Amino acid sequence: LSVGNGNRYLEAALLLDEYLEVVDATAAQATAALSQGRFDVVISDGAAVQVPPGVGWISLRPPPDGSPRPVEPGLFSAPAGGAIVFDRVDRRHPVTRFTSDLEEAHIGRVARYRLAPGDRVLGSGSAGPLLVAGEREGGRFVLFTFDVRESDVPLLVSWPVMLINAIDWFSGED
């Protein structure tokens, strides 16, 4: 289930895996969609979605209100004329495996995410965690603390690789 108001970068990346059956919904439609079907993964694009226990969850810049993971209000913006970049990437994790160009990314704004015990920072920069993975209520999650439309991450080879890696990680595939 992909919840948001349309994100061509996300839609294009998900088309690369011919075995995925993607259902699109707005935030207002998400609860009804979740009650009608069994989804293995919920992708929320700036939308607050109550993810059922045991379901994998990918979030692209979660909103501060109603997010299943704690996010502080407000955004950290890059300095004028500059960008937030990945200073560190943990490529030992299944989600970031086969990524090689994240350090080339430029990000405009990030949400401040409060880490919980067991959370693993997969990528960070001067603004703090940029990519986080973990497990809650029997379901794994991957959190991008930024809106990919305010970055050049979707132009990198690593973008669709991370999404497909995350979905594979949720299902236990290697």
mmCIF file with all atom_site columns, C-alpha atoms in Angstrom:
data_model
loop_
_atom_site.group_PDB
_atom_site.id
_atom_site.type_symbol
_atom_site.label_atom_id
_atom_site.label_alt_id
_atom_site.label_comp_id
_atom_site.label_asym_id
_atom_site.label_entity_id
_atom_site.label_seq_id
_atom_site.pdbx_PDB_ins_code
_atom_site.Cartn_x
_atom_site.Cartn_y
_atom_site.Cartn_z
_atom_site.occupancy
_atom_site.B_iso_or_equiv
_atom_site.pdbx_formal_charge
_atom_site.auth_seq_id
_atom_site.auth_comp_id
_atom_site.auth_asym_id
_atom_site.auth_atom_id
_atom_site.pdbx_PDB_model_num
ATOM 1   C CA . LEU A 1 1   ? 0.000   0.000   0.000   1.00 0.00 ? 1   LEU A CA 1
ATOM 2   C CA . SER A 1 2   ? 1.478   3.350   -1.050  1.00 0.00 ? 2   SER A CA 1
ATOM 3   C CA . VAL A 1 3   ? -0.070  6.259   0.865   1.00 0.00 ? 3   VAL A CA 1
ATOM 4   C CA . GLY A 1 4   ? 0.432   9.854   -0.227  1.00 0.00 ? 4   GLY A CA 1
ATOM 5   C CA . ASN A 1 5   ? -0.551  12.436  -2.792  1.00 0.00 ? 5   ASN A CA 1
ATOM 6   C CA . GLY A 1 6   ? 1.424   11.022  -5.695  1.00 0.00 ? 6   GLY A CA 1
ATOM 7   C CA . ASN A 1 7   ? 5.178   10.816  -5.946  1.00 0.00 ? 7   ASN A CA 1
ATOM 8   C CA . ARG A 1 8   ? 6.476   9.974   -9.422  1.00 0.00 ? 8   ARG A CA 1
ATOM 9   C CA . TYR A 1 9   ? 9.926   9.134   -8.052  1.00 0.00 ? 9   TYR A CA 1
ATOM 10  C CA . LEU A 1 10  ? 8.426   6.527   -5.737  1.00 0.00 ? 10  LEU A CA 1
ATOM 11  C CA . GLU A 1 11  ? 6.041   5.178   -8.372  1.00 0.00 ? 11  GLU A CA 1
ATOM 12  C CA . ALA A 1 12  ? 8.833   4.797   -10.949 1.00 0.00 ? 12  ALA A CA 1
ATOM 13  C CA . ALA A 1 13  ? 11.139  3.012   -8.497  1.00 0.00 ? 13  ALA A CA 1
ATOM 14  C CA . LEU A 1 14  ? 8.428   0.524   -7.511  1.00 0.00 ? 14  LEU A CA 1
ATOM 15  C CA . LEU A 1 15  ? 7.745   -0.296  -11.164 1.00 0.00 ? 15  LEU A CA 1
ATOM 16  C CA . LEU A 1 16  ? 11.232  -1.795  -11.412 1.00 0.00 ? 16  LEU A CA 1
ATOM 17  C CA . ASP A 1 17  ? 10.124  -4.878  -9.475  1.00 0.00 ? 17  ASP A CA 1
ATOM 18  C CA . GLU A 1 18  ? 7.599   -6.668  -11.669 1.00 0.00 ? 18  GLU A CA 1
ATOM 19  C CA . TYR A 1 19  ? 6.456   -8.854  -8.770  1.00 0.00 ? 19  TYR A CA 1
ATOM 20  C CA . LEU A 1 20  ? 5.150   -5.966  -6.661  1.00 0.00 ? 20  LEU A CA 1
ATOM 21  C CA . GLU A 1 21  ? 1.444   -5.270  -6.668  1.00 0.00 ? 21  GLU A CA 1
ATOM 22  C CA . VAL A 1 22  ? 1.112   -1.666  -5.541  1.00 0.00 ? 22  VAL A CA 1
ATOM 23  C CA . VAL A 1 23  ? -2.153  -0.129  -4.365  1.00 0.00 ? 23  VAL A CA 1
ATOM 24  C CA . ASP A 1 24  ? -2.192  3.679   -4.165  1.00 0.00 ? 24  ASP A CA 1
ATOM 25  C CA . ALA A 1 25  ? -4.249  5.548   -1.572  1.00 0.00 ? 25  ALA A CA 1
ATOM 26  C CA . THR A 1 26  ? -4.478  9.023   -0.119  1.00 0.00 ? 26  THR A CA 1
ATOM 27  C CA . ALA A 1 27  ? -4.075  9.511   3.636   1.00 0.00 ? 27  ALA A CA 1
ATOM 28  C CA . ALA A 1 28  ? -7.872  9.734   3.926   1.00 0.00 ? 28  ALA A CA 1
ATOM 29  C CA . GLN A 1 29  ? -8.281  6.392   2.109   1.00 0.00 ? 29  GLN A CA 1
ATOM 30  C CA . ALA A 1 30  ? -5.507  4.531   3.965   1.00 0.00 ? 30  ALA A CA 1
ATOM 31  C CA . THR A 1 31  ? -7.549  3.263   6.920   1.00 0.00 ? 31  THR A CA 1
ATOM 32  C CA . ALA A 1 32  ? -10.251 1.838   4.654   1.00 0.00 ? 32  ALA A CA 1
ATOM 33  C CA . ALA A 1 33  ? -7.654  0.252   2.362   1.00 0.00 ? 33  ALA A CA 1
ATOM 34  C CA . LEU A 1 34  ? -5.860  -1.347  5.307   1.00 0.00 ? 34  LEU A CA 1
ATOM 35  C CA . SER A 1 35  ? -9.126  -2.762  6.659   1.00 0.00 ? 35  SER A CA 1
ATOM 36  C CA . GLN A 1 36  ? -10.043 -4.293  3.279   1.00 0.00 ? 36  GLN A CA 1
ATOM 37  C CA . GLY A 1 37  ? -6.805  -6.033  2.415   1.00 0.00 ? 37  GLY A CA 1
ATOM 38  C CA . ARG A 1 38  ? -3.703  -7.646  3.793   1.00 0.00 ? 38  ARG A CA 1
ATOM 39  C CA . PHE A 1 39  ? -0.649  -5.639  2.832   1.00 0.00 ? 39  PHE A CA 1
ATOM 40  C CA . ASP A 1 40  ? 2.901   -6.842  3.416   1.00 0.00 ? 40  ASP A CA 1
ATOM 41  C CA . VAL A 1 41  ? 4.323   -3.311  3.230   1.00 0.00 ? 41  VAL A CA 1
ATOM 42  C CA . VAL A 1 42  ? 2.936   0.176   3.799   1.00 0.00 ? 42  VAL A CA 1
ATOM 43  C CA . ILE A 1 43  ? 4.804   3.086   2.229   1.00 0.00 ? 43  ILE A CA 1
ATOM 44  C CA . SER A 1 44  ? 3.814   6.478   3.606   1.00 0.00 ? 44  SER A CA 1
ATOM 45  C CA . ASP A 1 45  ? 4.929   9.545   1.716   1.00 0.00 ? 45  ASP A CA 1
ATOM 46  C CA . GLY A 1 46  ? 4.554   12.433  4.172   1.00 0.00 ? 46  GLY A CA 1
ATOM 47  C CA . ALA A 1 47  ? 1.318   10.896  5.476   1.00 0.00 ? 47  ALA A CA 1
ATOM 48  C CA . ALA A 1 48  ? 0.365   9.748   8.953   1.00 0.00 ? 48  ALA A CA 1
ATOM 49  C CA . VAL A 1 49  ? -0.634  6.092   8.725   1.00 0.00 ? 49  VAL A CA 1
ATOM 50  C CA . GLN A 1 50  ? -1.334  3.679   11.560  1.00 0.00 ? 50  GLN A CA 1
ATOM 51  C CA . VAL A 1 51  ? 0.569   0.629   10.373  1.00 0.00 ? 51  VAL A CA 1
ATOM 52  C CA . PRO A 1 52  ? -0.830  -2.688  11.665  1.00 0.00 ? 52  PRO A CA 1
ATOM 53  C CA . PRO A 1 53  ? 1.481   -4.810  13.849  1.00 0.00 ? 53  PRO A CA 1
ATOM 54  C CA . GLY A 1 54  ? 3.708   -7.147  11.876  1.00 0.00 ? 54  GLY A CA 1
ATOM 55  C CA . VAL A 1 55  ? 3.570   -5.080  8.662   1.00 0.00 ? 55  VAL A CA 1
ATOM 56  C CA . GLY A 1 56  ? 6.718   -3.602  7.109   1.00 0.00 ? 56  GLY A CA 1
ATOM 57  C CA . TRP A 1 57  ? 6.718   0.178   6.841   1.00 0.00 ? 57  TRP A CA 1
ATOM 58  C CA . ILE A 1 58  ? 8.699   2.624   4.704   1.00 0.00 ? 58  ILE A CA 1
ATOM 59  C CA . SER A 1 59  ? 8.287   6.297   5.510   1.00 0.00 ? 59  SER A CA 1
ATOM 60  C CA . LEU A 1 60  ? 9.413   9.213   3.397   1.00 0.00 ? 60  LEU A CA 1
ATOM 61  C CA . ARG A 1 61  ? 9.642   12.196  5.776   1.00 0.00 ? 61  ARG A CA 1
ATOM 62  C CA . PRO A 1 62  ? 6.978   11.320  8.335   1.00 0.00 ? 62  PRO A CA 1
ATOM 63  C CA . PRO A 1 63  ? 4.776   14.130  9.640   1.00 0.00 ? 63  PRO A CA 1
ATOM 64  C CA . PRO A 1 64  ? 5.181   15.096  13.309  1.00 0.00 ? 64  PRO A CA 1
ATOM 65  C CA . ASP A 1 65  ? 1.500   14.467  14.093  1.00 0.00 ? 65  ASP A CA 1
ATOM 66  C CA . GLY A 1 66  ? 0.219   10.938  13.894  1.00 0.00 ? 66  GLY A CA 1
ATOM 67  C CA . SER A 1 67  ? 3.479   9.281   12.903  1.00 0.00 ? 67  SER A CA 1
ATOM 68  C CA . PRO A 1 68  ? 4.003   5.766   14.263  1.00 0.00 ? 68  PRO A CA 1
ATOM 69  C CA . ARG A 1 69  ? 7.595   6.789   14.949  1.00 0.00 ? 69  ARG A CA 1
ATOM 70  C CA . PRO A 1 70  ? 8.585   9.852   17.028  1.00 0.00 ? 70  PRO A CA 1
ATOM 71  C CA . VAL A 1 71  ? 9.373   12.934  14.949  1.00 0.00 ? 71  VAL A CA 1
ATOM 72  C CA . GLU A 1 72  ? 9.993   16.383  16.386  1.00 0.00 ? 72  GLU A CA 1
ATOM 73  C CA . PRO A 1 73  ? 8.028   19.327  14.959  1.00 0.00 ? 73  PRO A CA 1
ATOM 74  C CA . GLY A 1 74  ? 9.787   21.564  12.445  1.00 0.00 ? 74  GLY A CA 1
ATOM 75  C CA . LEU A 1 75  ? 12.397  20.815  9.847   1.00 0.00 ? 75  LEU A CA 1
ATOM 76  C CA . PHE A 1 76  ? 16.145  21.321  9.797   1.00 0.00 ? 76  PHE A CA 1
ATOM 77  C CA . SER A 1 77  ? 17.033  23.182  6.615   1.00 0.00 ? 77  SER A CA 1
ATOM 78  C CA . ALA A 1 78  ? 20.324  23.226  4.769   1.00 0.00 ? 78  ALA A CA 1
ATOM 79  C CA . PRO A 1 79  ? 22.250  26.511  4.961   1.00 0.00 ? 79  PRO A CA 1
ATOM 80  C CA . ALA A 1 80  ? 21.648  28.992  2.135   1.00 0.00 ? 80  ALA A CA 1
ATOM 81  C CA . GLY A 1 81  ? 23.484  27.825  -0.954  1.00 0.00 ? 81  GLY A CA 1
ATOM 82  C CA . GLY A 1 82  ? 24.345  24.511  0.668   1.00 0.00 ? 82  GLY A CA 1
ATOM 83  C CA . ALA A 1 83  ? 22.896  21.067  1.179   1.00 0.00 ? 83  ALA A CA 1
ATOM 84  C CA . ILE A 1 84  ? 22.676  18.341  3.767   1.00 0.00 ? 84  ILE A CA 1
ATOM 85  C CA . VAL A 1 85  ? 24.747  15.351  2.684   1.00 0.00 ? 85  VAL A CA 1
ATOM 86  C CA . PHE A 1 86  ? 25.338  11.787  3.837   1.00 0.00 ? 86  PHE A CA 1
ATOM 87  C CA . ASP A 1 87  ? 28.541  11.841  5.904   1.00 0.00 ? 87  ASP A CA 1
ATOM 88  C CA . ARG A 1 88  ? 28.234  8.205   6.919   1.00 0.00 ? 88  ARG A CA 1
ATOM 89  C CA . VAL A 1 89  ? 26.476  5.200   5.355   1.00 0.00 ? 89  VAL A CA 1
ATOM 90  C CA . ASP A 1 90  ? 26.306  1.754   6.965   1.00 0.00 ? 90  ASP A CA 1
ATOM 91  C CA . ARG A 1 91  ? 26.475  -0.602  3.998   1.00 0.00 ? 91  ARG A CA 1
ATOM 92  C CA . ARG A 1 92  ? 26.463  -3.745  6.135   1.00 0.00 ? 92  ARG A CA 1
ATOM 93  C CA . HIS A 1 93  ? 22.683  -3.540  6.540   1.00 0.00 ? 93  HIS A CA 1
ATOM 94  C CA . PRO A 1 94  ? 20.468  -5.317  3.955   1.00 0.00 ? 94  PRO A CA 1
ATOM 95  C CA . VAL A 1 95  ? 18.692  -2.043  3.046   1.00 0.00 ? 95  VAL A CA 1
ATOM 96  C CA . THR A 1 96  ? 21.872  -0.217  2.048   1.00 0.00 ? 96  THR A CA 1
ATOM 97  C CA . ARG A 1 97  ? 23.579  -3.179  0.431   1.00 0.00 ? 97  ARG A CA 1
ATOM 98  C CA . PHE A 1 98  ? 24.632  -2.513  -3.181  1.00 0.00 ? 98  PHE A CA 1
ATOM 99  C CA . THR A 1 99  ? 24.411  1.258   -2.728  1.00 0.00 ? 99  THR A CA 1
ATOM 100 C CA . SER A 1 100 ? 27.474  3.202   -3.753  1.00 0.00 ? 100 SER A CA 1
ATOM 101 C CA . ASP A 1 101 ? 26.443  6.778   -4.454  1.00 0.00 ? 101 ASP A CA 1
ATOM 102 C CA . LEU A 1 102 ? 24.564  8.047   -1.381  1.00 0.00 ? 102 LEU A CA 1
ATOM 103 C CA . GLU A 1 103 ? 27.443  10.317  -0.393  1.00 0.00 ? 103 GLU A CA 1
ATOM 104 C CA . GLU A 1 104 ? 26.761  12.231  -3.620  1.00 0.00 ? 104 GLU A CA 1
ATOM 105 C CA . ALA A 1 105 ? 23.189  13.095  -2.530  1.00 0.00 ? 105 ALA A CA 1
ATOM 106 C CA . HIS A 1 106 ? 22.082  16.634  -1.696  1.00 0.00 ? 106 HIS A CA 1
ATOM 107 C CA . ILE A 1 107 ? 19.117  17.146  0.642   1.00 0.00 ? 107 ILE A CA 1
ATOM 108 C CA . GLY A 1 108 ? 17.277  20.386  1.340   1.00 0.00 ? 108 GLY A CA 1
ATOM 109 C CA . ARG A 1 109 ? 15.438  19.710  4.613   1.00 0.00 ? 109 ARG A CA 1
ATOM 110 C CA . VAL A 1 110 ? 15.127  16.880  7.116   1.00 0.00 ? 110 VAL A CA 1
ATOM 111 C CA . ALA A 1 111 ? 12.791  16.008  9.975   1.00 0.00 ? 111 ALA A CA 1
ATOM 112 C CA . ARG A 1 112 ? 14.410  15.482  13.348  1.00 0.00 ? 112 ARG A CA 1
ATOM 113 C CA . TYR A 1 113 ? 13.835  11.873  14.299  1.00 0.00 ? 113 TYR A CA 1
ATOM 114 C CA . ARG A 1 114 ? 14.240  10.676  17.885  1.00 0.00 ? 114 ARG A CA 1
ATOM 115 C CA . LEU A 1 115 ? 15.992  7.329   17.958  1.00 0.00 ? 115 LEU A CA 1
ATOM 116 C CA . ALA A 1 116 ? 14.547  4.580   20.115  1.00 0.00 ? 116 ALA A CA 1
ATOM 117 C CA . PRO A 1 117 ? 16.411  1.596   21.540  1.00 0.00 ? 117 PRO A CA 1
ATOM 118 C CA . GLY A 1 118 ? 17.112  -0.853  18.735  1.00 0.00 ? 118 GLY A CA 1
ATOM 119 C CA . ASP A 1 119 ? 16.951  1.733   15.943  1.00 0.00 ? 119 ASP A CA 1
ATOM 120 C CA . ARG A 1 120 ? 19.881  1.554   13.567  1.00 0.00 ? 120 ARG A CA 1
ATOM 121 C CA . VAL A 1 121 ? 21.102  4.650   11.746  1.00 0.00 ? 121 VAL A CA 1
ATOM 122 C CA . LEU A 1 122 ? 21.931  3.549   8.203   1.00 0.00 ? 122 LEU A CA 1
ATOM 123 C CA . GLY A 1 123 ? 22.898  7.017   7.003   1.00 0.00 ? 123 GLY A CA 1
ATOM 124 C CA . SER A 1 124 ? 23.579  10.299  8.754   1.00 0.00 ? 124 SER A CA 1
ATOM 125 C CA . GLY A 1 125 ? 24.773  13.813  8.098   1.00 0.00 ? 125 GLY A CA 1
ATOM 126 C CA . SER A 1 126 ? 25.230  17.125  9.855   1.00 0.00 ? 126 SER A CA 1
ATOM 127 C CA . ALA A 1 127 ? 21.469  17.284  10.505  1.00 0.00 ? 127 ALA A CA 1
ATOM 128 C CA . GLY A 1 128 ? 21.446  13.900  12.270  1.00 0.00 ? 128 GLY A CA 1
ATOM 129 C CA . PRO A 1 129 ? 19.927  10.628  11.075  1.00 0.00 ? 129 PRO A CA 1
ATOM 130 C CA . LEU A 1 130 ? 18.895  10.640  7.406   1.00 0.00 ? 130 LEU A CA 1
ATOM 131 C CA . LEU A 1 131 ? 18.057  6.954   7.028   1.00 0.00 ? 131 LEU A CA 1
ATOM 132 C CA . VAL A 1 132 ? 16.967  4.743   9.939   1.00 0.00 ? 132 VAL A CA 1
ATOM 133 C CA . ALA A 1 133 ? 15.877  1.103   10.187  1.00 0.00 ? 133 ALA A CA 1
ATOM 134 C CA . GLY A 1 134 ? 14.424  -0.889  13.029  1.00 0.00 ? 134 GLY A CA 1
ATOM 135 C CA . GLU A 1 135 ? 11.658  -3.099  14.268  1.00 0.00 ? 135 GLU A CA 1
ATOM 136 C CA . ARG A 1 136 ? 8.446   -2.318  16.165  1.00 0.00 ? 136 ARG A CA 1
ATOM 137 C CA . GLU A 1 137 ? 5.470   -4.495  17.061  1.00 0.00 ? 137 GLU A CA 1
ATOM 138 C CA . GLY A 1 138 ? 6.764   -7.397  14.990  1.00 0.00 ? 138 GLY A CA 1
ATOM 139 C CA . GLY A 1 139 ? 7.230   -5.314  11.840  1.00 0.00 ? 139 GLY A CA 1
ATOM 140 C CA . ARG A 1 140 ? 10.361  -3.833  10.373  1.00 0.00 ? 140 ARG A CA 1
ATOM 141 C CA . PHE A 1 141 ? 10.600  -0.234  9.224   1.00 0.00 ? 141 PHE A CA 1
ATOM 142 C CA . VAL A 1 142 ? 12.810  2.044   7.144   1.00 0.00 ? 142 VAL A CA 1
ATOM 143 C CA . LEU A 1 143 ? 12.550  5.769   7.675   1.00 0.00 ? 143 LEU A CA 1
ATOM 144 C CA . PHE A 1 144 ? 13.852  8.438   5.304   1.00 0.00 ? 144 PHE A CA 1
ATOM 145 C CA . THR A 1 145 ? 13.870  11.596  7.441   1.00 0.00 ? 145 THR A CA 1
ATOM 146 C CA . PHE A 1 146 ? 13.573  13.774  4.345   1.00 0.00 ? 146 PHE A CA 1
ATOM 147 C CA . ASP A 1 147 ? 11.222  14.270  1.431   1.00 0.00 ? 147 ASP A CA 1
ATOM 148 C CA . VAL A 1 148 ? 12.940  12.779  -1.608  1.00 0.00 ? 148 VAL A CA 1
ATOM 149 C CA . ARG A 1 149 ? 11.418  15.535  -3.759  1.00 0.00 ? 149 ARG A CA 1
ATOM 150 C CA . GLU A 1 150 ? 13.569  18.013  -1.816  1.00 0.00 ? 150 GLU A CA 1
ATOM 151 C CA . SER A 1 151 ? 16.714  16.117  -2.723  1.00 0.00 ? 151 SER A CA 1
ATOM 152 C CA . ASP A 1 152 ? 18.454  14.524  -5.655  1.00 0.00 ? 152 ASP A CA 1
ATOM 153 C CA . VAL A 1 153 ? 18.303  11.052  -4.102  1.00 0.00 ? 153 VAL A CA 1
ATOM 154 C CA . PRO A 1 154 ? 15.769  9.805   -6.714  1.00 0.00 ? 154 PRO A CA 1
ATOM 155 C CA . LEU A 1 155 ? 18.358  10.547  -9.404  1.00 0.00 ? 155 LEU A CA 1
ATOM 156 C CA . LEU A 1 156 ? 20.829  8.129   -7.838  1.00 0.00 ? 156 LEU A CA 1
ATOM 157 C CA . VAL A 1 157 ? 21.108  4.448   -8.661  1.00 0.00 ? 157 VAL A CA 1
ATOM 158 C CA . SER A 1 158 ? 20.790  3.775   -4.921  1.00 0.00 ? 158 SER A CA 1
ATOM 159 C CA . TRP A 1 159 ? 17.188  5.073   -4.725  1.00 0.00 ? 159 TRP A CA 1
ATOM 160 C CA . PRO A 1 160 ? 15.315  2.127   -6.247  1.00 0.00 ? 160 PRO A CA 1
ATOM 161 C CA . VAL A 1 161 ? 17.904  -0.285  -4.852  1.00 0.00 ? 161 VAL A CA 1
ATOM 162 C CA . MET A 1 162 ? 17.145  0.842   -1.274  1.00 0.00 ? 162 MET A CA 1
ATOM 163 C CA . LEU A 1 163 ? 13.388  0.550   -1.766  1.00 0.00 ? 163 LEU A CA 1
ATOM 164 C CA . ILE A 1 164 ? 13.588  -2.951  -3.218  1.00 0.00 ? 164 ILE A CA 1
ATOM 165 C CA . ASN A 1 165 ? 16.163  -3.957  -0.577  1.00 0.00 ? 165 ASN A CA 1
ATOM 166 C CA . ALA A 1 166 ? 13.809  -2.729  2.161   1.00 0.00 ? 166 ALA A CA 1
ATOM 167 C CA . ILE A 1 167 ? 10.866  -4.708  0.806   1.00 0.00 ? 167 ILE A CA 1
ATOM 168 C CA . ASP A 1 168 ? 13.063  -7.803  0.527   1.00 0.00 ? 168 ASP A CA 1
ATOM 169 C CA . TRP A 1 169 ? 14.335  -7.260  4.085   1.00 0.00 ? 169 TRP A CA 1
ATOM 170 C CA . PHE A 1 170 ? 10.751  -7.036  5.394   1.00 0.00 ? 170 PHE A CA 1
ATOM 171 C CA . SER A 1 171 ? 9.875   -10.372 3.801   1.00 0.00 ? 171 SER A CA 1
ATOM 172 C CA . GLY A 1 172 ? 13.111  -12.073 4.841   1.00 0.00 ? 172 GLY A CA 1
ATOM 173 C CA . GLU A 1 173 ? 14.346  -12.533 1.266   1.00 0.00 ? 173 GLU A CA 1
ATOM 174 C CA . ASP A 1 174 ? 18.027  -12.235 0.455   1.00 0.00 ? 174 ASP A CA 1
#
